[in-house]
Amino acid sequence: MEVIVSIFENARLEVEKESEKVDKQLGIVSNLRLLVSVIGILGFIISIVDKKFICFVIFLCCCIIFIGLLSWYEKLSANKEYLQAKQKVLLRQNNRKKNQWSTFDDTGMDFLDDNSFVEKDIDIFGENSLFQYLSVCNTEEGRKRLSTYLKEGHNNTQDIINKQQAVKEFMENEELALELETLSMMIGLKNGKDARTWYDSFLEFLQMEKKLLSAFGKKCAVLLPLSTFVIFLLVLNKSVPMNKMVP
């Protein structure tokens, strides 16, 4: 048992170190965004006032760099959320292995009613209950599903065997189980236990990379036409000579 606890604790410490590293990267990117913004604004002002084409080129370059920094920041922020969720998951697993599961907040007490005699008698729900020990649910839908399994069970032998095989597969592939629990934790941290939004959050997580690329494309779609329009205005106002605009 001590070896298992040590494994979870060491994994949590590793994730904590990686999270601190991401924090530093986020700070660096934030400072770079500020620096690029200041340089870009100064370049644009000088290009207007002193009619210096090179300053306008600097402004455009700063716009492109700023977009890249925004995308980088979003990816780092997403990674930070993932690491925070994984830390909580590993801490919970570590406490469970240390037999500290009775301190978990979710006792399933809300699933008890005046007719729940059996559930109360054999501690299915409530303090120091089976639900409190087993639950890694982070959405209301998941909590309801677990409570249904514990209350109703299965009368079909094949259903019982299928459930046992599923549990065995997760026990043999602990890394997969941790990743799924981390995903569930991310959804829970983002939306609480709101059953109406957890599914949308799950799909959003699965499409995260696509979403980030889409966001980058949207920024380009806004800034590039805007930059072109600004250049056009400068040409019309003869702020930038045409012979410098054409190679």
PDB file of C-alpha atoms in Angstrom:
ATOM      1  CA  MET A   1       0.000   0.000   0.000  1.00  0.00           C
ATOM      2  CA  GLU A   2       2.809   2.408   0.880  1.00  0.00           C
ATOM      3  CA  VAL A   3       4.404   1.782  -2.521  1.00  0.00           C
ATOM      4  CA  ILE A   4       1.141   2.650  -4.304  1.00  0.00           C
ATOM      5  CA  VAL A   5       0.734   5.804  -2.217  1.00  0.00           C
ATOM      6  CA  SER A   6       4.315   6.769  -3.054  1.00  0.00           C
ATOM      7  CA  ILE A   7       3.636   6.348  -6.772  1.00  0.00           C
ATOM      8  CA  PHE A   8       0.621   8.682  -6.681  1.00  0.00           C
ATOM      9  CA  GLU A   9       2.427  11.218  -4.511  1.00  0.00           C
ATOM     10  CA  ASN A  10       5.488  11.240  -6.768  1.00  0.00           C
ATOM     11  CA  ALA A  11       3.278  11.632  -9.821  1.00  0.00           C
ATOM     12  CA  ARG A  12       1.480  14.549  -8.161  1.00  0.00           C
ATOM     13  CA  LEU A  13       4.783  16.251  -7.349  1.00  0.00           C
ATOM     14  CA  GLU A  14       5.934  15.833 -10.948  1.00  0.00           C
ATOM     15  CA  VAL A  15       2.713  17.389 -12.222  1.00  0.00           C
ATOM     16  CA  GLU A  16       3.125  20.225  -9.711  1.00  0.00           C
ATOM     17  CA  LYS A  17       6.628  20.962 -11.035  1.00  0.00           C
ATOM     18  CA  GLU A  18       5.352  20.944 -14.610  1.00  0.00           C
ATOM     19  CA  SER A  19       2.523  23.289 -13.595  1.00  0.00           C
ATOM     20  CA  GLU A  20       5.036  25.724 -12.095  1.00  0.00           C
ATOM     21  CA  LYS A  21       7.006  25.594 -15.347  1.00  0.00           C
ATOM     22  CA  VAL A  22       3.866  26.437 -17.331  1.00  0.00           C
ATOM     23  CA  ASP A  23       3.181  29.344 -14.946  1.00  0.00           C
ATOM     24  CA  LYS A  24       6.591  30.795 -15.778  1.00  0.00           C
ATOM     25  CA  GLN A  25       5.952  30.369 -19.497  1.00  0.00           C
ATOM     26  CA  LEU A  26       2.603  32.120 -19.160  1.00  0.00           C
ATOM     27  CA  GLY A  27       4.329  35.037 -17.444  1.00  0.00           C
ATOM     28  CA  ILE A  28       6.943  35.265 -20.189  1.00  0.00           C
ATOM     29  CA  VAL A  29       4.323  35.193 -22.946  1.00  0.00           C
ATOM     30  CA  SER A  30       2.259  37.853 -21.164  1.00  0.00           C
ATOM     31  CA  ASN A  31       5.293  40.142 -20.943  1.00  0.00           C
ATOM     32  CA  LEU A  32       6.130  39.502 -24.591  1.00  0.00           C
ATOM     33  CA  ARG A  33       2.584  40.401 -25.614  1.00  0.00           C
ATOM     34  CA  LEU A  34       2.857  43.680 -23.732  1.00  0.00           C
ATOM     35  CA  LEU A  35       6.248  44.466 -25.282  1.00  0.00           C
ATOM     36  CA  VAL A  36       5.081  43.636 -28.806  1.00  0.00           C
ATOM     37  CA  SER A  37       1.938  45.731 -28.302  1.00  0.00           C
ATOM     38  CA  VAL A  38       3.967  48.771 -27.222  1.00  0.00           C
ATOM     39  CA  ILE A  39       6.412  48.403 -30.113  1.00  0.00           C
ATOM     40  CA  GLY A  40       3.575  47.926 -32.598  1.00  0.00           C
ATOM     41  CA  ILE A  41       1.675  50.996 -31.366  1.00  0.00           C
ATOM     42  CA  LEU A  42       4.817  53.148 -31.459  1.00  0.00           C
ATOM     43  CA  GLY A  43       5.628  51.885 -34.934  1.00  0.00           C
ATOM     44  CA  PHE A  44       2.160  52.741 -36.187  1.00  0.00           C
ATOM     45  CA  ILE A  45       2.223  56.244 -34.671  1.00  0.00           C
ATOM     46  CA  ILE A  46       5.669  57.006 -36.084  1.00  0.00           C
ATOM     47  CA  SER A  47       4.645  55.702 -39.517  1.00  0.00           C
ATOM     48  CA  ILE A  48       1.734  58.157 -39.494  1.00  0.00           C
ATOM     49  CA  VAL A  49       3.567  61.168 -38.049  1.00  0.00           C
ATOM     50  CA  ASP A  50       6.996  60.859 -39.710  1.00  0.00           C
ATOM     51  CA  LYS A  51       5.785  58.968 -42.800  1.00  0.00           C
ATOM     52  CA  LYS A  52       8.359  56.204 -42.315  1.00  0.00           C
ATOM     53  CA  PHE A  53       7.456  53.064 -44.169  1.00  0.00           C
ATOM     54  CA  ILE A  54       9.823  50.881 -42.152  1.00  0.00           C
ATOM     55  CA  CYS A  55       7.880  51.746 -38.982  1.00  0.00           C
ATOM     56  CA  PHE A  56       4.678  50.607 -40.622  1.00  0.00           C
ATOM     57  CA  VAL A  57       6.346  47.322 -41.572  1.00  0.00           C
ATOM     58  CA  ILE A  58       7.351  46.946 -37.924  1.00  0.00           C
ATOM     59  CA  PHE A  59       3.724  47.540 -36.948  1.00  0.00           C
ATOM     60  CA  LEU A  60       2.524  44.786 -39.292  1.00  0.00           C
ATOM     61  CA  CYS A  61       5.178  42.393 -38.027  1.00  0.00           C
ATOM     62  CA  CYS A  62       4.107  43.120 -34.456  1.00  0.00           C
ATOM     63  CA  CYS A  63       0.497  42.308 -35.384  1.00  0.00           C
ATOM     64  CA  ILE A  64       1.541  38.907 -36.736  1.00  0.00           C
ATOM     65  CA  ILE A  65       3.741  38.194 -33.710  1.00  0.00           C
ATOM     66  CA  PHE A  66       0.949  39.255 -31.360  1.00  0.00           C
ATOM     67  CA  ILE A  67      -1.460  36.782 -32.988  1.00  0.00           C
ATOM     68  CA  GLY A  68       1.092  34.012 -32.567  1.00  0.00           C
ATOM     69  CA  LEU A  69       1.593  34.927 -28.909  1.00  0.00           C
ATOM     70  CA  LEU A  70      -2.159  34.866 -28.320  1.00  0.00           C
ATOM     71  CA  SER A  71      -2.393  31.333 -29.726  1.00  0.00           C
ATOM     72  CA  TRP A  72       0.604  30.232 -27.671  1.00  0.00           C
ATOM     73  CA  TYR A  73      -0.957  31.720 -24.541  1.00  0.00           C
ATOM     74  CA  GLU A  74      -4.232  29.870 -25.175  1.00  0.00           C
ATOM     75  CA  LYS A  75      -2.408  26.556 -25.531  1.00  0.00           C
ATOM     76  CA  LEU A  76      -0.422  27.160 -22.349  1.00  0.00           C
ATOM     77  CA  SER A  77      -3.620  28.116 -20.487  1.00  0.00           C
ATOM     78  CA  ALA A  78      -5.314  24.915 -21.660  1.00  0.00           C
ATOM     79  CA  ASN A  79      -2.293  22.905 -20.501  1.00  0.00           C
ATOM     80  CA  LYS A  80      -2.406  24.714 -17.158  1.00  0.00           C
ATOM     81  CA  GLU A  81      -6.059  23.751 -16.675  1.00  0.00           C
ATOM     82  CA  TYR A  82      -5.202  20.144 -17.507  1.00  0.00           C
ATOM     83  CA  LEU A  83      -2.329  20.048 -14.999  1.00  0.00           C
ATOM     84  CA  GLN A  84      -4.453  21.598 -12.247  1.00  0.00           C
ATOM     85  CA  ALA A  85      -7.146  18.981 -12.816  1.00  0.00           C
ATOM     86  CA  LYS A  86      -4.599  16.161 -12.831  1.00  0.00           C
ATOM     87  CA  GLN A  87      -3.121  17.413  -9.556  1.00  0.00           C
ATOM     88  CA  LYS A  88      -6.540  17.204  -7.919  1.00  0.00           C
ATOM     89  CA  VAL A  89      -7.127  13.724  -9.340  1.00  0.00           C
ATOM     90  CA  LEU A  90      -3.783  12.406  -8.093  1.00  0.00           C
ATOM     91  CA  LEU A  91      -4.335  13.974  -4.673  1.00  0.00           C
ATOM     92  CA  ARG A  92      -7.739  12.317  -4.435  1.00  0.00           C
ATOM     93  CA  GLN A  93      -6.305   8.956  -5.491  1.00  0.00           C
ATOM     94  CA  ASN A  94      -3.475   9.339  -3.009  1.00  0.00           C
ATOM     95  CA  ASN A  95      -5.925  10.101  -0.176  1.00  0.00           C
ATOM     96  CA  ARG A  96      -8.031   7.119  -1.163  1.00  0.00           C
ATOM     97  CA  LYS A  97      -5.019   4.802  -0.974  1.00  0.00           C
ATOM     98  CA  LYS A  98      -4.097   6.313   2.410  1.00  0.00           C
ATOM     99  CA  ASN A  99      -7.587   5.413   3.636  1.00  0.00           C
ATOM    100  CA  GLN A 100      -8.578   9.069   3.932  1.00  0.00           C
ATOM    101  CA  TRP A 101     -11.562   8.749   1.594  1.00  0.00           C
ATOM    102  CA  SER A 102     -13.993   9.539   4.439  1.00  0.00           C
ATOM    103  CA  THR A 103     -12.899  13.193   4.094  1.00  0.00           C
ATOM    104  CA  PHE A 104     -14.254  13.416   0.522  1.00  0.00           C
ATOM    105  CA  ASP A 105     -17.009  15.995   0.151  1.00  0.00           C
ATOM    106  CA  ASP A 106     -19.364  13.999  -2.071  1.00  0.00           C
ATOM    107  CA  THR A 107     -21.202  11.557   0.196  1.00  0.00           C
ATOM    108  CA  GLY A 108     -24.259  11.061  -2.012  1.00  0.00           C
ATOM    109  CA  MET A 109     -26.487  12.135   0.872  1.00  0.00           C
ATOM    110  CA  ASP A 110     -28.838  13.871  -1.566  1.00  0.00           C
ATOM    111  CA  PHE A 111     -29.811  10.479  -3.025  1.00  0.00           C
ATOM    112  CA  LEU A 112     -31.348   9.375   0.265  1.00  0.00           C
ATOM    113  CA  ASP A 113     -35.032   9.846   1.035  1.00  0.00           C
ATOM    114  CA  ASP A 114     -37.511   8.656   3.648  1.00  0.00           C
ATOM    115  CA  ASN A 115     -37.835   5.291   1.874  1.00  0.00           C
ATOM    116  CA  SER A 116     -34.093   4.581   1.557  1.00  0.00           C
ATOM    117  CA  PHE A 117     -34.002   2.073   4.413  1.00  0.00           C
ATOM    118  CA  VAL A 118     -31.684  -0.418   2.730  1.00  0.00           C
ATOM    119  CA  GLU A 119     -29.290   2.260   1.466  1.00  0.00           C
ATOM    120  CA  LYS A 120     -29.008   3.734   4.967  1.00  0.00           C
ATOM    121  CA  ASP A 121     -28.666   0.366   6.661  1.00  0.00           C
ATOM    122  CA  ILE A 122     -25.726  -0.861   4.563  1.00  0.00           C
ATOM    123  CA  ASP A 123     -24.146   2.584   4.058  1.00  0.00           C
ATOM    124  CA  ILE A 124     -24.655   2.925   0.317  1.00  0.00           C
ATOM    125  CA  PHE A 125     -24.939   6.713   0.683  1.00  0.00           C
ATOM    126  CA  GLY A 126     -23.970   9.191   3.371  1.00  0.00           C
ATOM    127  CA  GLU A 127     -20.923   9.582   5.606  1.00  0.00           C
ATOM    128  CA  ASN A 128     -18.378   6.727   5.322  1.00  0.00           C
ATOM    129  CA  SER A 129     -20.470   5.164   2.564  1.00  0.00           C
ATOM    130  CA  LEU A 130     -19.712   3.076  -0.505  1.00  0.00           C
ATOM    131  CA  PHE A 131     -20.692   6.024  -2.705  1.00  0.00           C
ATOM    132  CA  GLN A 132     -18.212   8.291  -0.918  1.00  0.00           C
ATOM    133  CA  TYR A 133     -15.440   5.726  -1.429  1.00  0.00           C
ATOM    134  CA  LEU A 134     -16.132   4.961  -5.085  1.00  0.00           C
ATOM    135  CA  SER A 135     -17.242   8.298  -6.505  1.00  0.00           C
ATOM    136  CA  VAL A 136     -14.887  10.175  -8.808  1.00  0.00           C
ATOM    137  CA  CYS A 137     -17.836  11.924 -10.456  1.00  0.00           C
ATOM    138  CA  ASN A 138     -17.529  15.578 -11.384  1.00  0.00           C
ATOM    139  CA  THR A 139     -20.870  16.083 -13.124  1.00  0.00           C
ATOM    140  CA  GLU A 140     -24.420  15.644 -11.910  1.00  0.00           C
ATOM    141  CA  GLU A 141     -25.114  13.190 -14.709  1.00  0.00           C
ATOM    142  CA  GLY A 142     -22.234  10.982 -13.561  1.00  0.00           C
ATOM    143  CA  ARG A 143     -23.381  11.114  -9.936  1.00  0.00           C
ATOM    144  CA  LYS A 144     -26.892  10.072 -10.911  1.00  0.00           C
ATOM    145  CA  ARG A 145     -25.583   7.199 -13.017  1.00  0.00           C
ATOM    146  CA  LEU A 146     -23.397   5.898 -10.170  1.00  0.00           C
ATOM    147  CA  SER A 147     -26.242   6.189  -7.664  1.00  0.00           C
ATOM    148  CA  THR A 148     -28.496   4.213  -9.994  1.00  0.00           C
ATOM    149  CA  TYR A 149     -25.937   1.421 -10.289  1.00  0.00           C
ATOM    150  CA  LEU A 150     -25.517   1.245  -6.521  1.00  0.00           C
ATOM    151  CA  LYS A 151     -29.234   1.295  -5.756  1.00  0.00           C
ATOM    152  CA  GLU A 152     -30.663  -0.861  -8.500  1.00  0.00           C
ATOM    153  CA  GLY A 153     -27.790  -3.111  -9.477  1.00  0.00           C
ATOM    154  CA  HIS A 154     -28.325  -5.689 -12.248  1.00  0.00           C
ATOM    155  CA  ASN A 155     -30.429  -8.802 -12.456  1.00  0.00           C
ATOM    156  CA  ASN A 156     -28.876  -9.846 -15.756  1.00  0.00           C
ATOM    157  CA  THR A 157     -25.774 -11.991 -15.342  1.00  0.00           C
ATOM    158  CA  GLN A 158     -24.238 -10.768 -18.592  1.00  0.00           C
ATOM    159  CA  ASP A 159     -24.596  -7.141 -17.509  1.00  0.00           C
ATOM    160  CA  ILE A 160     -22.743  -7.939 -14.301  1.00  0.00           C
ATOM    161  CA  ILE A 161     -19.957  -9.671 -16.217  1.00  0.00           C
ATOM    162  CA  ASN A 162     -19.661  -6.744 -18.627  1.00  0.00           C
ATOM    163  CA  LYS A 163     -19.318  -4.312 -15.734  1.00  0.00           C
ATOM    164  CA  GLN A 164     -16.680  -6.507 -14.109  1.00  0.00           C
ATOM    165  CA  GLN A 165     -14.712  -6.663 -17.341  1.00  0.00           C
ATOM    166  CA  ALA A 166     -14.880  -2.880 -17.711  1.00  0.00           C
ATOM    167  CA  VAL A 167     -13.593  -2.411 -14.159  1.00  0.00           C
ATOM    168  CA  LYS A 168     -10.819  -4.935 -14.767  1.00  0.00           C
ATOM    169  CA  GLU A 169      -9.759  -3.132 -17.948  1.00  0.00           C
ATOM    170  CA  PHE A 170      -9.440   0.183 -16.108  1.00  0.00           C
ATOM    171  CA  MET A 171      -7.514  -1.477 -13.277  1.00  0.00           C
ATOM    172  CA  GLU A 172      -5.065  -2.923 -15.789  1.00  0.00           C
ATOM    173  CA  ASN A 173      -4.732   0.411 -17.621  1.00  0.00           C
ATOM    174  CA  GLU A 174      -4.371   2.876 -14.777  1.00  0.00           C
ATOM    175  CA  GLU A 175      -3.001   5.632 -17.004  1.00  0.00           C
ATOM    176  CA  LEU A 176      -6.155   5.586 -19.133  1.00  0.00           C
ATOM    177  CA  ALA A 177      -8.312   5.696 -16.008  1.00  0.00           C
ATOM    178  CA  LEU A 178      -6.364   8.703 -14.704  1.00  0.00           C
ATOM    179  CA  GLU A 179      -6.690  10.524 -18.031  1.00  0.00           C
ATOM    180  CA  LEU A 180     -10.455   9.995 -18.139  1.00  0.00           C
ATOM    181  CA  GLU A 181     -10.795  11.106 -14.531  1.00  0.00           C
ATOM    182  CA  THR A 182      -8.682  14.181 -15.299  1.00  0.00           C
ATOM    183  CA  LEU A 183     -10.944  15.028 -18.231  1.00  0.00           C
ATOM    184  CA  SER A 184     -13.970  14.654 -15.978  1.00  0.00           C
ATOM    185  CA  MET A 185     -12.299  16.879 -13.380  1.00  0.00           C
ATOM    186  CA  MET A 186     -11.645  19.581 -16.009  1.00  0.00           C
ATOM    187  CA  ILE A 187     -15.300  19.565 -16.980  1.00  0.00           C
ATOM    188  CA  GLY A 188     -16.338  19.714 -13.339  1.00  0.00           C
ATOM    189  CA  LEU A 189     -13.994  22.609 -12.554  1.00  0.00           C
ATOM    190  CA  LYS A 190     -15.269  24.532 -15.551  1.00  0.00           C
ATOM    191  CA  ASN A 191     -19.003  23.976 -15.174  1.00  0.00           C
ATOM    192  CA  GLY A 192     -19.538  22.643 -11.685  1.00  0.00           C
ATOM    193  CA  LYS A 193     -22.130  19.874 -11.676  1.00  0.00           C
ATOM    194  CA  ASP A 194     -24.375  21.495 -14.264  1.00  0.00           C
ATOM    195  CA  ALA A 195     -25.867  18.567 -16.175  1.00  0.00           C
ATOM    196  CA  ARG A 196     -26.862  20.811 -19.069  1.00  0.00           C
ATOM    197  CA  THR A 197     -23.335  21.833 -20.008  1.00  0.00           C
ATOM    198  CA  TRP A 198     -21.080  18.894 -19.154  1.00  0.00           C
ATOM    199  CA  TYR A 199     -21.638  17.122 -22.493  1.00  0.00           C
ATOM    200  CA  ASP A 200     -20.893  20.276 -24.486  1.00  0.00           C
ATOM    201  CA  SER A 201     -17.722  20.734 -22.437  1.00  0.00           C
ATOM    202  CA  PHE A 202     -16.675  17.163 -23.202  1.00  0.00           C
ATOM    203  CA  LEU A 203     -17.019  17.760 -26.940  1.00  0.00           C
ATOM    204  CA  GLU A 204     -15.232  21.090 -26.586  1.00  0.00           C
ATOM    205  CA  PHE A 205     -12.294  19.374 -24.878  1.00  0.00           C
ATOM    206  CA  LEU A 206     -12.044  16.696 -27.570  1.00  0.00           C
ATOM    207  CA  GLN A 207     -11.941  19.402 -30.254  1.00  0.00           C
ATOM    208  CA  MET A 208      -9.564  21.689 -28.327  1.00  0.00           C
ATOM    209  CA  GLU A 209      -6.757  21.655 -30.903  1.00  0.00           C
ATOM    210  CA  LYS A 210      -9.206  22.327 -33.715  1.00  0.00           C
ATOM    211  CA  LYS A 211     -10.731  25.139 -31.689  1.00  0.00           C
ATOM    212  CA  LEU A 212      -7.329  26.750 -31.097  1.00  0.00           C
ATOM    213  CA  LEU A 213      -6.557  26.654 -34.805  1.00  0.00           C
ATOM    214  CA  SER A 214      -9.982  28.063 -35.541  1.00  0.00           C
ATOM    215  CA  ALA A 215      -9.365  30.916 -33.087  1.00  0.00           C
ATOM    216  CA  PHE A 216      -6.056  31.660 -34.773  1.00  0.00           C
ATOM    217  CA  GLY A 217      -7.779  31.763 -38.158  1.00  0.00           C
ATOM    218  CA  LYS A 218     -10.420  34.128 -36.822  1.00  0.00           C
ATOM    219  CA  LYS A 219      -7.755  36.511 -35.544  1.00  0.00           C
ATOM    220  CA  CYS A 220      -6.036  36.457 -38.923  1.00  0.00           C
ATOM    221  CA  ALA A 221      -9.360  37.002 -40.665  1.00  0.00           C
ATOM    222  CA  VAL A 222      -9.857  40.176 -38.643  1.00  0.00           C
ATOM    223  CA  LEU A 223      -6.367  41.628 -38.458  1.00  0.00           C
ATOM    224  CA  LEU A 224      -5.153  40.975 -41.987  1.00  0.00           C
ATOM    225  CA  PRO A 225      -8.034  42.760 -43.751  1.00  0.00           C
ATOM    226  CA  LEU A 226      -7.741  45.521 -41.177  1.00  0.00           C
ATOM    227  CA  SER A 227      -4.036  45.908 -41.908  1.00  0.00           C
ATOM    228  CA  THR A 228      -4.731  45.950 -45.633  1.00  0.00           C
ATOM    229  CA  PHE A 229      -7.349  48.633 -45.134  1.00  0.00           C
ATOM    230  CA  VAL A 230      -4.910  50.730 -43.102  1.00  0.00           C
ATOM    231  CA  ILE A 231      -2.272  50.429 -45.829  1.00  0.00           C
ATOM    232  CA  PHE A 232      -4.840  51.472 -48.394  1.00  0.00           C
ATOM    233  CA  LEU A 233      -5.706  54.562 -46.372  1.00  0.00           C
ATOM    234  CA  LEU A 234      -2.051  55.449 -45.986  1.00  0.00           C
ATOM    235  CA  VAL A 235      -1.517  55.168 -49.721  1.00  0.00           C
ATOM    236  CA  LEU A 236      -4.503  57.383 -50.422  1.00  0.00           C
ATOM    237  CA  ASN A 237      -3.207  59.962 -47.985  1.00  0.00           C
ATOM    238  CA  LYS A 238       0.284  59.658 -49.508  1.00  0.00           C
ATOM    239  CA  SER A 239       1.654  58.775 -46.087  1.00  0.00           C
ATOM    240  CA  VAL A 240       3.478  55.867 -47.691  1.00  0.00           C
ATOM    241  CA  PRO A 241       4.984  56.480 -51.156  1.00  0.00           C
ATOM    242  CA  MET A 242       3.777  54.068 -53.808  1.00  0.00           C
ATOM    243  CA  ASN A 243       7.290  53.362 -55.042  1.00  0.00           C
ATOM    244  CA  LYS A 244       8.046  51.901 -51.618  1.00  0.00           C
ATOM    245  CA  MET A 245       4.967  49.794 -51.593  1.00  0.00           C
ATOM    246  CA  VAL A 246       5.828  48.046 -54.896  1.00  0.00           C
ATOM    247  CA  PRO A 247       9.019  45.938 -54.964  1.00  0.00           C
TER     248      PRO A 247
END
